[in-house]
Coordinates of C-alpha atoms in Angstrom, one line a residue:
M1 CA -5.3 25.4 26.0
R2 CA -4.2 22.1 24.4
I3 CA -2.9 22.4 20.9
A4 CA -2.0 19.4 18.8
I5 CA -0.1 19.4 15.5
S6 CA 1.1 16.4 13.5
D7 CA 4.7 15.6 13.1
D8 CA 3.9 13.1 10.3
A9 CA 6.2 13.5 7.2
L10 CA 3.3 14.9 5.1
A11 CA 2.5 17.5 7.7
L12 CA 6.2 18.5 7.9
A13 CA 6.4 18.7 4.2
C14 CA 3.5 21.1 4.2
G15 CA 5.0 23.4 6.9
A16 CA 3.9 21.9 10.2
D17 CA 7.1 22.8 12.0
A18 CA 6.8 26.5 11.1
V19 CA 3.2 26.6 12.2
A20 CA 4.1 24.9 15.5
E21 CA 6.9 27.4 16.1
A22 CA 4.6 30.4 15.4
I23 CA 2.0 29.0 17.8
A24 CA 4.6 28.5 20.5
K25 CA 5.6 32.1 20.2
A26 CA 2.1 33.4 20.1
A27 CA 0.8 31.2 22.9
P28 CA 3.7 30.4 25.3
D29 CA 1.4 29.1 28.0
A30 CA -0.4 26.6 25.7
E31 CA 0.3 22.9 25.9
I32 CA 1.6 22.1 22.4
M33 CA 1.8 18.4 21.5
R34 CA 3.2 16.8 18.3
V35 CA 0.9 14.0 17.5
S36 CA 0.3 11.5 14.7
S37 CA -1.7 12.5 11.6
W38 CA -5.5 12.1 11.4
G39 CA -4.9 11.1 7.8
M40 CA -6.8 14.0 6.1
S41 CA -4.0 14.9 3.7
W42 CA -5.7 17.9 2.1
L43 CA -6.0 19.6 5.5
E44 CA -2.3 19.4 6.6
P45 CA -0.9 21.1 8.5
L46 CA -4.0 20.5 10.7
V47 CA -4.0 22.4 14.0
E48 CA -6.2 21.0 16.7
V49 CA -7.2 23.4 19.5
D50 CA -9.1 21.8 22.3
G51 CA -10.6 19.3 19.8
I52 CA -11.5 21.8 17.1
G53 CA -9.6 21.5 13.8
Y54 CA -8.1 24.2 11.6
G55 CA -6.5 23.4 8.3
P56 CA -4.6 23.7 6.1
A57 CA -2.9 26.2 8.4
T58 CA 0.0 28.5 7.6
V59 CA 2.0 30.8 9.8
S60 CA -0.2 33.7 8.8
D61 CA -3.3 31.9 10.1
V62 CA -2.0 31.4 13.6
A63 CA -3.4 34.5 15.2
A64 CA -6.9 33.9 13.9
I65 CA -6.7 30.2 14.9
L66 CA -5.8 31.1 18.5
D67 CA -8.6 33.6 18.9
G68 CA -11.1 31.3 17.3
S69 CA -12.0 33.6 14.3
S70 CA -10.2 31.6 11.6
S71 CA -12.2 30.6 8.5
L72 CA -10.2 27.3 8.5
N73 CA -12.4 26.0 11.3
I74 CA -13.7 22.5 10.4
G75 CA -15.4 22.0 13.8
K76 CA -14.7 19.1 16.1
I77 CA -12.3 16.8 14.3
A78 CA -13.8 13.6 15.7
D79 CA -17.1 14.6 14.3
Y80 CA -15.8 15.6 10.8
P81 CA -17.5 13.4 8.2
F82 CA -14.3 12.0 6.8
I83 CA -13.3 10.8 10.3
A84 CA -16.7 10.0 11.8
R85 CA -17.6 7.6 9.0
Q86 CA -14.5 5.5 9.5
Q87 CA -14.2 2.2 11.5
R88 CA -10.7 2.6 12.8
L89 CA -9.2 -0.4 14.5
T90 CA -5.6 -0.4 13.2
F91 CA -5.5 3.4 13.1
A92 CA -7.5 4.0 16.3
R93 CA -4.7 6.2 17.7
A94 CA -4.2 8.3 14.5
G95 CA -4.2 12.0 15.3
I96 CA -4.7 11.4 19.0
T97 CA -1.5 10.1 20.6
Q98 CA 2.2 11.2 20.6
P99 CA 4.0 8.5 18.5
L100 CA 6.9 7.9 21.0
D101 CA 5.0 8.4 24.3
L102 CA 4.8 5.1 26.1
E103 CA 2.2 6.4 28.5
D104 CA 0.0 7.5 25.6
Y105 CA 0.3 4.1 24.0
Q106 CA -0.6 2.2 27.2
A107 CA -3.4 4.5 28.1
T108 CA -5.1 3.8 24.7
G109 CA -5.0 0.0 25.0
G110 CA -1.3 -0.6 24.1
W111 CA 0.3 -3.9 25.2
L112 CA -3.1 -5.5 26.1
G113 CA -2.8 -7.8 23.1
L114 CA 0.7 -8.9 24.1
A115 CA -0.4 -9.5 27.6
Q116 CA -3.2 -11.7 26.4
A117 CA -0.9 -13.5 24.0
R118 CA 1.5 -14.3 26.8
E119 CA -1.4 -15.6 28.9
I120 CA -3.0 -17.9 26.3
G121 CA 0.2 -19.2 24.6
P122 CA 1.3 -20.0 21.0
D123 CA -1.4 -22.4 19.9
A124 CA -4.3 -20.2 21.1
I125 CA -2.6 -17.1 19.5
I126 CA -2.6 -18.8 16.1
E127 CA -6.1 -20.0 16.6
T128 CA -7.3 -16.5 17.5
V129 CA -5.5 -14.9 14.4
T130 CA -6.9 -17.6 12.2
G131 CA -10.4 -17.2 13.6
S132 CA -10.3 -13.4 13.0
G133 CA -10.0 -14.0 9.2
L134 CA -7.0 -11.7 9.0
R135 CA -5.4 -11.8 5.5
G136 CA -2.1 -10.3 4.4
R137 CA -2.6 -6.6 3.8
G138 CA 0.4 -6.3 1.5
G139 CA -1.5 -7.4 -1.5
A140 CA -1.6 -11.2 -1.7
G141 CA -4.3 -11.6 0.9
F142 CA -3.0 -14.9 2.2
P143 CA -4.5 -15.9 5.6
A144 CA -2.1 -14.8 8.3
G145 CA -3.0 -17.6 10.7
I146 CA -2.2 -20.3 8.2
K147 CA 1.2 -18.8 7.5
W148 CA 1.9 -18.5 11.2
K149 CA 0.8 -22.1 11.8
T150 CA 3.2 -23.3 9.0
V151 CA 6.1 -21.5 10.6
A152 CA 5.2 -22.7 14.0
G153 CA 5.2 -26.3 12.8
A154 CA 8.5 -26.0 10.8
D155 CA 11.7 -27.4 12.2
G156 CA 14.6 -25.0 12.6
P157 CA 17.1 -23.9 15.2
Q158 CA 16.1 -20.3 14.6
K159 CA 12.9 -18.6 13.3
Y160 CA 12.3 -15.1 12.2
I161 CA 9.6 -12.5 11.9
V162 CA 10.2 -10.2 9.0
C163 CA 8.0 -7.1 8.6
N164 CA 7.7 -6.0 5.0
A165 CA 7.8 -2.2 5.2
D166 CA 9.0 -1.7 1.7
E167 CA 5.9 0.3 0.8
G168 CA 6.4 1.1 -2.9
D169 CA 3.0 1.2 -4.5
S170 CA 1.9 4.5 -6.1
G171 CA -0.7 6.3 -4.0
T172 CA 0.0 4.3 -0.8
F173 CA 1.2 5.7 2.5
A174 CA -0.6 3.6 5.2
D175 CA 2.6 1.8 6.2
R176 CA 4.5 5.0 6.6
M177 CA 1.7 6.6 8.6
L178 CA 1.6 3.6 11.0
M179 CA 5.3 3.5 11.5
E180 CA 5.6 7.2 12.1
G181 CA 2.4 7.6 14.1
D182 CA 2.0 4.4 16.1
P183 CA 5.3 2.5 16.0
Y184 CA 4.6 0.6 19.2
C185 CA 1.6 -1.0 17.6
L186 CA 3.8 -2.6 15.0
I187 CA 6.4 -3.7 17.6
E188 CA 3.6 -5.3 19.7
G189 CA 2.3 -7.1 16.6
M190 CA 5.7 -8.5 15.8
A191 CA 6.3 -9.6 19.4
I192 CA 3.0 -11.4 19.4
A193 CA 3.9 -13.1 16.1
G194 CA 7.3 -14.1 17.5
L195 CA 5.6 -15.6 20.5
A196 CA 3.2 -17.5 18.3
V197 CA 5.7 -19.2 16.1
G198 CA 8.7 -19.5 18.4
A199 CA 10.8 -16.6 17.0
D200 CA 12.9 -14.4 19.1
K201 CA 14.3 -12.1 16.4
G202 CA 12.5 -9.8 14.0
F203 CA 13.5 -7.4 11.2
I204 CA 11.7 -4.5 9.8
Y205 CA 12.7 -3.9 6.2
A206 CA 11.9 -0.2 5.4
R207 CA 12.7 1.8 2.3
S208 CA 15.3 4.5 2.5
E209 CA 12.7 7.1 1.3
Y210 CA 11.1 6.9 4.7
P211 CA 13.7 8.6 7.0
H212 CA 11.1 9.8 9.5
A213 CA 9.6 6.4 9.9
I214 CA 13.0 4.8 10.3
A215 CA 13.9 7.3 13.0
K216 CA 10.7 6.7 14.9
L217 CA 11.0 3.0 14.7
N218 CA 14.5 2.9 16.0
A219 CA 13.6 5.2 18.9
A220 CA 10.5 3.1 19.7
I221 CA 12.4 -0.2 19.5
L222 CA 15.0 1.2 22.0
V223 CA 12.4 2.5 24.5
S224 CA 10.2 -0.6 24.4
A225 CA 12.9 -3.3 24.3
H226 CA 12.3 -4.3 27.9
I227 CA 8.6 -4.7 27.3
V228 CA 8.9 -7.1 24.3
A229 CA 12.0 -9.0 25.6
P230 CA 13.3 -11.6 24.9
F231 CA 12.0 -10.7 21.4
E232 CA 14.4 -8.4 19.6
I233 CA 13.8 -6.2 16.6
E234 CA 16.1 -4.6 14.1
V235 CA 15.4 -2.1 11.3
R236 CA 17.1 -2.7 8.0
V237 CA 17.0 -0.1 5.3
G238 CA 16.5 -1.0 1.7
A239 CA 17.6 1.1 -1.3
G240 CA 14.2 1.5 -2.8
A241 CA 13.9 -1.2 -5.4
Y242 CA 10.3 -1.9 -6.0
V243 CA 10.9 -5.6 -6.5
C244 CA 12.1 -5.8 -2.9
G245 CA 8.5 -5.5 -1.8
E246 CA 8.2 -9.1 -3.1
E247 CA 8.9 -11.3 -0.1
T248 CA 11.7 -13.5 -1.5
S249 CA 13.5 -10.5 -3.1
L250 CA 13.2 -8.8 0.3
L251 CA 14.8 -11.8 2.0
E252 CA 17.7 -11.7 -0.5
S253 CA 18.2 -8.0 0.2
L254 CA 18.0 -8.6 3.9
E255 CA 20.7 -11.2 3.6
G256 CA 22.9 -8.6 2.0
K257 CA 22.5 -9.9 -1.6
R258 CA 21.1 -8.3 -4.7
G259 CA 17.3 -8.0 -4.5
E260 CA 16.2 -10.8 -6.8
V261 CA 13.2 -13.1 -6.7
R262 CA 13.6 -16.7 -5.5
A263 CA 11.8 -19.5 -7.2
K264 CA 9.2 -21.1 -5.0
P265 CA 9.1 -23.7 -3.5
P266 CA 10.5 -23.7 -0.9
L267 CA 8.2 -21.2 0.8
P268 CA 9.8 -18.6 3.1
A269 CA 7.6 -20.1 5.9
L270 CA 9.8 -23.2 5.6
E271 CA 13.1 -21.9 4.2
G272 CA 13.1 -18.1 4.5
L273 CA 15.7 -15.7 6.0
F274 CA 19.1 -17.4 6.1
G275 CA 17.3 -20.6 5.3
M276 CA 15.3 -20.6 8.5
P277 CA 11.4 -20.7 8.9
T278 CA 10.3 -17.1 8.5
V279 CA 7.0 -15.2 8.8
V280 CA 6.9 -12.4 6.3
N281 CA 4.0 -10.1 6.9
N282 CA 3.2 -6.5 5.8
V283 CA 3.1 -3.6 8.3
L284 CA -0.7 -3.4 8.3
T285 CA -1.0 -7.2 8.9
L286 CA 1.1 -7.1 12.0
A287 CA -0.4 -3.9 13.2
A288 CA -3.8 -5.4 13.1
V289 CA -2.8 -8.2 15.5
P290 CA -2.7 -6.4 18.8
Y291 CA -6.4 -5.4 18.4
I292 CA -7.3 -9.0 17.6
L293 CA -5.6 -10.4 20.6
A294 CA -6.9 -7.8 22.9
N295 CA -10.5 -7.9 21.7
G296 CA -10.8 -11.5 20.4
A297 CA -11.2 -13.0 17.0
K298 CA -14.9 -12.3 16.7
A299 CA -14.6 -8.6 17.4
Y300 CA -12.4 -8.3 14.3
A301 CA -14.2 -10.8 12.2
D302 CA -17.5 -9.0 12.8
Y303 CA -16.3 -6.4 10.3
G304 CA -16.1 -7.1 6.6
M305 CA -17.8 -9.3 4.1
G306 CA -17.3 -12.8 2.7
R307 CA -13.8 -14.0 3.1
S308 CA -12.5 -10.4 3.5
R309 CA -12.8 -9.9 7.3
G310 CA -11.9 -6.9 9.4
T311 CA -11.0 -3.5 8.2
M312 CA -8.8 -2.1 5.5
P313 CA -6.9 1.2 5.7
I314 CA -7.6 2.5 2.2
Q315 CA -5.5 5.3 0.8
L316 CA -7.1 7.8 -1.5
A317 CA -4.7 9.6 -3.8
G318 CA -4.2 11.1 -7.3
N319 CA -6.6 13.6 -8.8
I320 CA -9.0 13.5 -5.8
K321 CA -10.4 16.4 -3.8
H322 CA -10.1 14.8 -0.3
G323 CA -7.2 12.5 -0.4
G324 CA -6.0 10.6 2.7
L325 CA -6.3 7.5 4.8
F326 CA -9.8 6.0 5.3
E327 CA -10.0 2.8 7.4
T328 CA -13.3 1.0 7.1
A329 CA -14.7 -2.5 6.9
F330 CA -14.5 -4.5 3.7
G331 CA -17.6 -4.0 1.6
I332 CA -17.7 -0.3 0.9
T333 CA -18.1 0.3 -2.8
L334 CA -15.5 1.9 -5.0
G335 CA -18.0 4.6 -5.9
E336 CA -18.5 5.5 -2.3
L337 CA -14.8 5.8 -1.8
V338 CA -14.2 8.0 -4.8
N339 CA -17.4 10.2 -4.9
D340 CA -18.7 10.2 -1.3
I341 CA -15.5 10.0 0.7
G342 CA -13.0 11.5 -1.7
C343 CA -15.6 14.0 -3.2
G344 CA -14.5 13.4 -6.8
T345 CA -11.6 14.9 -8.6
E346 CA -9.6 17.9 -7.5
S347 CA -9.8 19.3 -11.0
G348 CA -13.6 19.1 -10.9
R349 CA -13.7 17.1 -14.2
P350 CA -15.4 13.8 -14.4
V351 CA -13.6 10.7 -13.2
K352 CA -12.3 8.7 -16.1
A353 CA -10.3 5.9 -14.4
V354 CA -9.4 4.7 -11.0
Q355 CA -6.4 2.5 -10.5
V356 CA -6.8 0.2 -7.5
G357 CA -3.9 -1.8 -6.0
G358 CA -0.8 0.2 -7.0
P359 CA 1.1 0.4 -10.3
L360 CA 0.2 -3.2 -11.1
G361 CA -3.5 -2.8 -10.4
A362 CA -6.2 -2.6 -13.0
Y363 CA -7.8 0.6 -14.2
H364 CA -11.5 0.7 -13.4
P365 CA -14.1 2.9 -15.2
A366 CA -17.1 4.5 -13.4
S367 CA -19.2 1.5 -14.5
D368 CA -17.2 -0.5 -11.9
F369 CA -18.1 1.8 -9.0
H370 CA -20.6 -0.7 -7.8
L371 CA -17.8 -3.1 -6.8
P372 CA -17.4 -3.7 -3.1
F373 CA -13.9 -3.3 -1.7
D374 CA -13.3 -7.0 -1.3
Y375 CA -10.5 -9.4 -2.4
E376 CA -12.8 -11.8 -4.3
A377 CA -15.0 -9.1 -5.9
F378 CA -12.0 -7.3 -7.5
T379 CA -10.5 -10.6 -8.6
A380 CA -13.7 -11.4 -10.4
A381 CA -13.5 -8.1 -12.1
D382 CA -10.0 -8.8 -13.4
G383 CA -8.5 -6.5 -10.7
L384 CA -6.9 -6.6 -7.3
I385 CA -7.1 -4.5 -4.2
G386 CA -3.4 -4.9 -3.4
H387 CA -2.2 -2.7 -0.5
G388 CA -5.4 -0.6 -0.6
G389 CA -4.2 2.2 -2.7
I390 CA -6.7 4.1 -4.9
V391 CA -5.4 6.6 -7.5
V392 CA -8.0 8.7 -9.3
F393 CA -7.6 10.2 -12.9
D394 CA -9.9 12.6 -14.5
E395 CA -11.1 12.7 -18.2
S396 CA -7.9 14.3 -19.4
V397 CA -5.7 11.2 -18.8
D398 CA -4.5 9.2 -21.9
M399 CA -4.9 5.5 -21.2
L400 CA -2.5 4.5 -23.9
S401 CA 0.2 6.5 -22.1
Q402 CA -0.8 4.8 -18.8
A403 CA -0.5 1.4 -20.3
R404 CA 2.9 2.2 -21.6
F405 CA 3.9 3.5 -18.2
A406 CA 3.0 0.1 -16.7
M407 CA 5.3 -1.6 -19.1
E408 CA 8.1 0.9 -18.5
F409 CA 7.7 0.6 -14.8
C410 CA 8.1 -3.1 -15.0
A411 CA 11.1 -2.8 -17.3
V412 CA 12.8 -0.4 -14.9
E413 CA 12.0 -2.3 -11.7
S414 CA 12.4 -5.9 -13.0
C415 CA 15.1 -7.8 -11.1
G416 CA 15.9 -9.5 -14.4
K417 CA 15.7 -13.1 -13.3
C418 CA 12.8 -14.3 -15.5
T419 CA 12.4 -13.7 -19.2
P420 CA 8.7 -12.8 -19.4
C421 CA 9.2 -9.9 -17.0
R422 CA 12.7 -8.8 -18.1
L423 CA 12.1 -8.9 -21.9
G424 CA 8.4 -8.9 -22.1
S425 CA 8.1 -5.4 -20.5
V426 CA 10.6 -3.9 -23.0
R427 CA 8.8 -5.5 -25.9
G428 CA 5.6 -4.2 -24.5
M429 CA 6.8 -0.7 -24.5
E430 CA 7.9 -1.1 -28.1
V431 CA 4.5 -2.4 -29.2
L432 CA 2.6 0.3 -27.4
D433 CA 4.9 2.9 -29.0
R434 CA 4.1 1.5 -32.4
I435 CA 0.4 1.6 -31.6
K436 CA 0.8 5.3 -30.6
A437 CA 2.6 5.9 -33.9
G438 CA -0.2 4.2 -35.9
G439 CA 1.3 0.8 -36.4
R440 CA 4.3 -0.4 -38.4
A441 CA 4.2 0.4 -42.1
T442 CA 7.1 -1.9 -43.1
A443 CA 8.3 -5.3 -42.1
D444 CA 10.7 -5.7 -39.2
P445 CA 14.2 -6.8 -40.5
I446 CA 14.4 -9.6 -38.0
E447 CA 10.9 -10.8 -38.6
S448 CA 11.6 -10.8 -42.3
L449 CA 14.4 -13.4 -42.0
P450 CA 13.4 -16.8 -43.6
Q451 CA 13.9 -18.7 -40.4
M452 CA 11.2 -16.6 -38.6
H453 CA 8.3 -18.7 -39.7
N454 CA 5.7 -17.3 -37.3
A455 CA 6.3 -13.6 -38.0
P456 CA 4.6 -11.4 -40.6
K457 CA 6.6 -10.4 -43.6
Q458 CA 4.9 -7.0 -43.9
G459 CA 4.0 -4.2 -41.5
R460 CA 1.4 -4.5 -38.8
S461 CA -1.9 -2.6 -38.4
V462 CA -2.9 -1.2 -35.0
D463 CA -5.3 -4.1 -34.5
E464 CA -2.5 -6.6 -35.2
E465 CA -0.3 -4.7 -32.7
L466 CA -3.1 -4.9 -30.1
S467 CA -3.4 -8.6 -30.7
L468 CA 0.4 -8.9 -30.2
V469 CA 0.4 -7.0 -26.9
T470 CA -2.5 -9.2 -25.7
D471 CA -0.5 -12.4 -26.4
L472 CA 2.5 -10.8 -24.7
C473 CA 0.5 -9.9 -21.6
E474 CA -0.8 -13.5 -21.5
T475 CA 2.8 -14.8 -21.5
M476 CA 3.9 -12.3 -18.8
K477 CA 0.8 -13.1 -16.6
F478 CA 1.4 -16.8 -16.5
G479 CA 5.1 -17.1 -17.1
S480 CA 6.6 -14.6 -14.7
L481 CA 8.2 -15.7 -11.4
C482 CA 6.6 -13.0 -9.3
A483 CA 3.8 -10.4 -9.2
L484 CA 5.9 -7.7 -10.9
G485 CA 5.8 -9.4 -14.3
G486 CA 2.7 -11.3 -13.5
F487 CA 0.5 -8.3 -12.7
T488 CA 1.8 -5.8 -15.1
P489 CA -0.7 -7.0 -17.7
Y490 CA -3.6 -5.9 -15.4
P491 CA -3.2 -2.1 -16.0
V492 CA -2.3 -2.7 -19.7
M493 CA -5.2 -4.9 -20.6
S494 CA -7.8 -3.0 -18.5
A495 CA -6.8 0.2 -20.3
I496 CA -7.3 -1.5 -23.7
K497 CA -10.5 -3.2 -22.5
H498 CA -12.3 -0.1 -21.1
W499 CA -10.9 2.7 -23.2
P500 CA -10.4 1.3 -26.7
E501 CA -10.9 4.8 -28.1
D502 CA -7.6 5.9 -26.6
F503 CA -6.0 3.2 -28.7
G504 CA -8.4 3.7 -31.5
K505 CA -7.1 7.3 -32.0
A506 CA -4.0 5.7 -33.3
A507 CA -6.1 3.6 -35.6
D508 CA -7.6 6.7 -37.0
M509 CA -4.1 8.0 -37.6
V510 CA -3.3 4.9 -39.6
K511 CA -6.3 5.6 -41.8
D512 CA -5.2 9.2 -42.3
K513 CA -1.8 8.1 -43.2
S514 CA -3.0 5.6 -45.8

């Protein structure tokens, strides 16, 4: 009997270790393996017995699971709809292999991409990655091949590969799952990138909130060092500042400085880490590379739509019945992801809003469910797909509070370097607080000063406050140095645009007061 239980951080948090210990006592002759997670969060701890899944399992379920009578039986995991419908390229080993077992990795196609890369050489590697259409999976969506070509052509005595593993978007966990479940895939991708651009040193910048991922990475780097040599990799741990997910802040932190945004130009590709040409790519970007090299550019580019080629590991979270990781080709609609894959809200209430792209992503109403998951389609709808995080809210959510949260998040996480972000977010909170309170009845003392020619000398109505926050968002969007301040207007303005009634309640309050 072969029994597999995930040692992913989510499974551990849900009691996987206790279940594994209970199984070991009850079935001492069974082959018990600790594998990566399938990504079906609502079923963890998921116990697999000869291919059949049982979850979410507790210690009290062990006896019934072992004799096959458990009501937790979901059938063959590989055939379960949530898994069977996916197109897994980056997460092809999820739930199947033991994360640190080199034989498992090699037996499932590991190192084939690196071998191919060594055979064809730097120019052909870059041509292959460019031809695949791979774009940065961290949020910006910049073509990876073009970035690699820029670094390869830059002059410098030393070049670096930096993996951005500072996964901080709300509702995202794909980077963590990959690092915990398939660390050799990331190492192989970084080694290929190093070979392509002429770098022999790489850094993985991971956040301190991911201790399991950091431990797995360090162990995997040690075990595989002889395979990727002369390329060397080092894990550096950040302190969890959201802004360090921005590439130039990350580089500052990596150099031992305060995480603060750099003005661009120069681009990191030309003057990056320690002033040297540097490739900065997200975990998922680099982890997609081994498949591309092993199977060819066309095999990857055949998936997707338009300029969004390949697959995207999409993370379903929030108030959703079936949350987890769903990797599929670009083009699936938002409605399919929320209703068909995620099965609607966990509360059973109607979906009111879906935030796509992390805390700086826009809120989308159900009328946007026709949108295909695609960089350009979401941009045209005043949104972004970011790192592929989807957070669902039911009808009980107050969108004014969500808009204020976006401003508060920006204020707390701002590095403080640029005024639109540092001060704009604080002023944004104040304006939204006034909207919630029904507007300002009396004039502001500062605005009343004679030298304040462009400020009103009386109170402001809610409509005037909304106009003010709109102007403020415009300034933040186009005046901020990085995406933190530049994208904070997306959740704020989308909430105002799609749910004016949540802001209109405040207007009613004004009428009542008057």
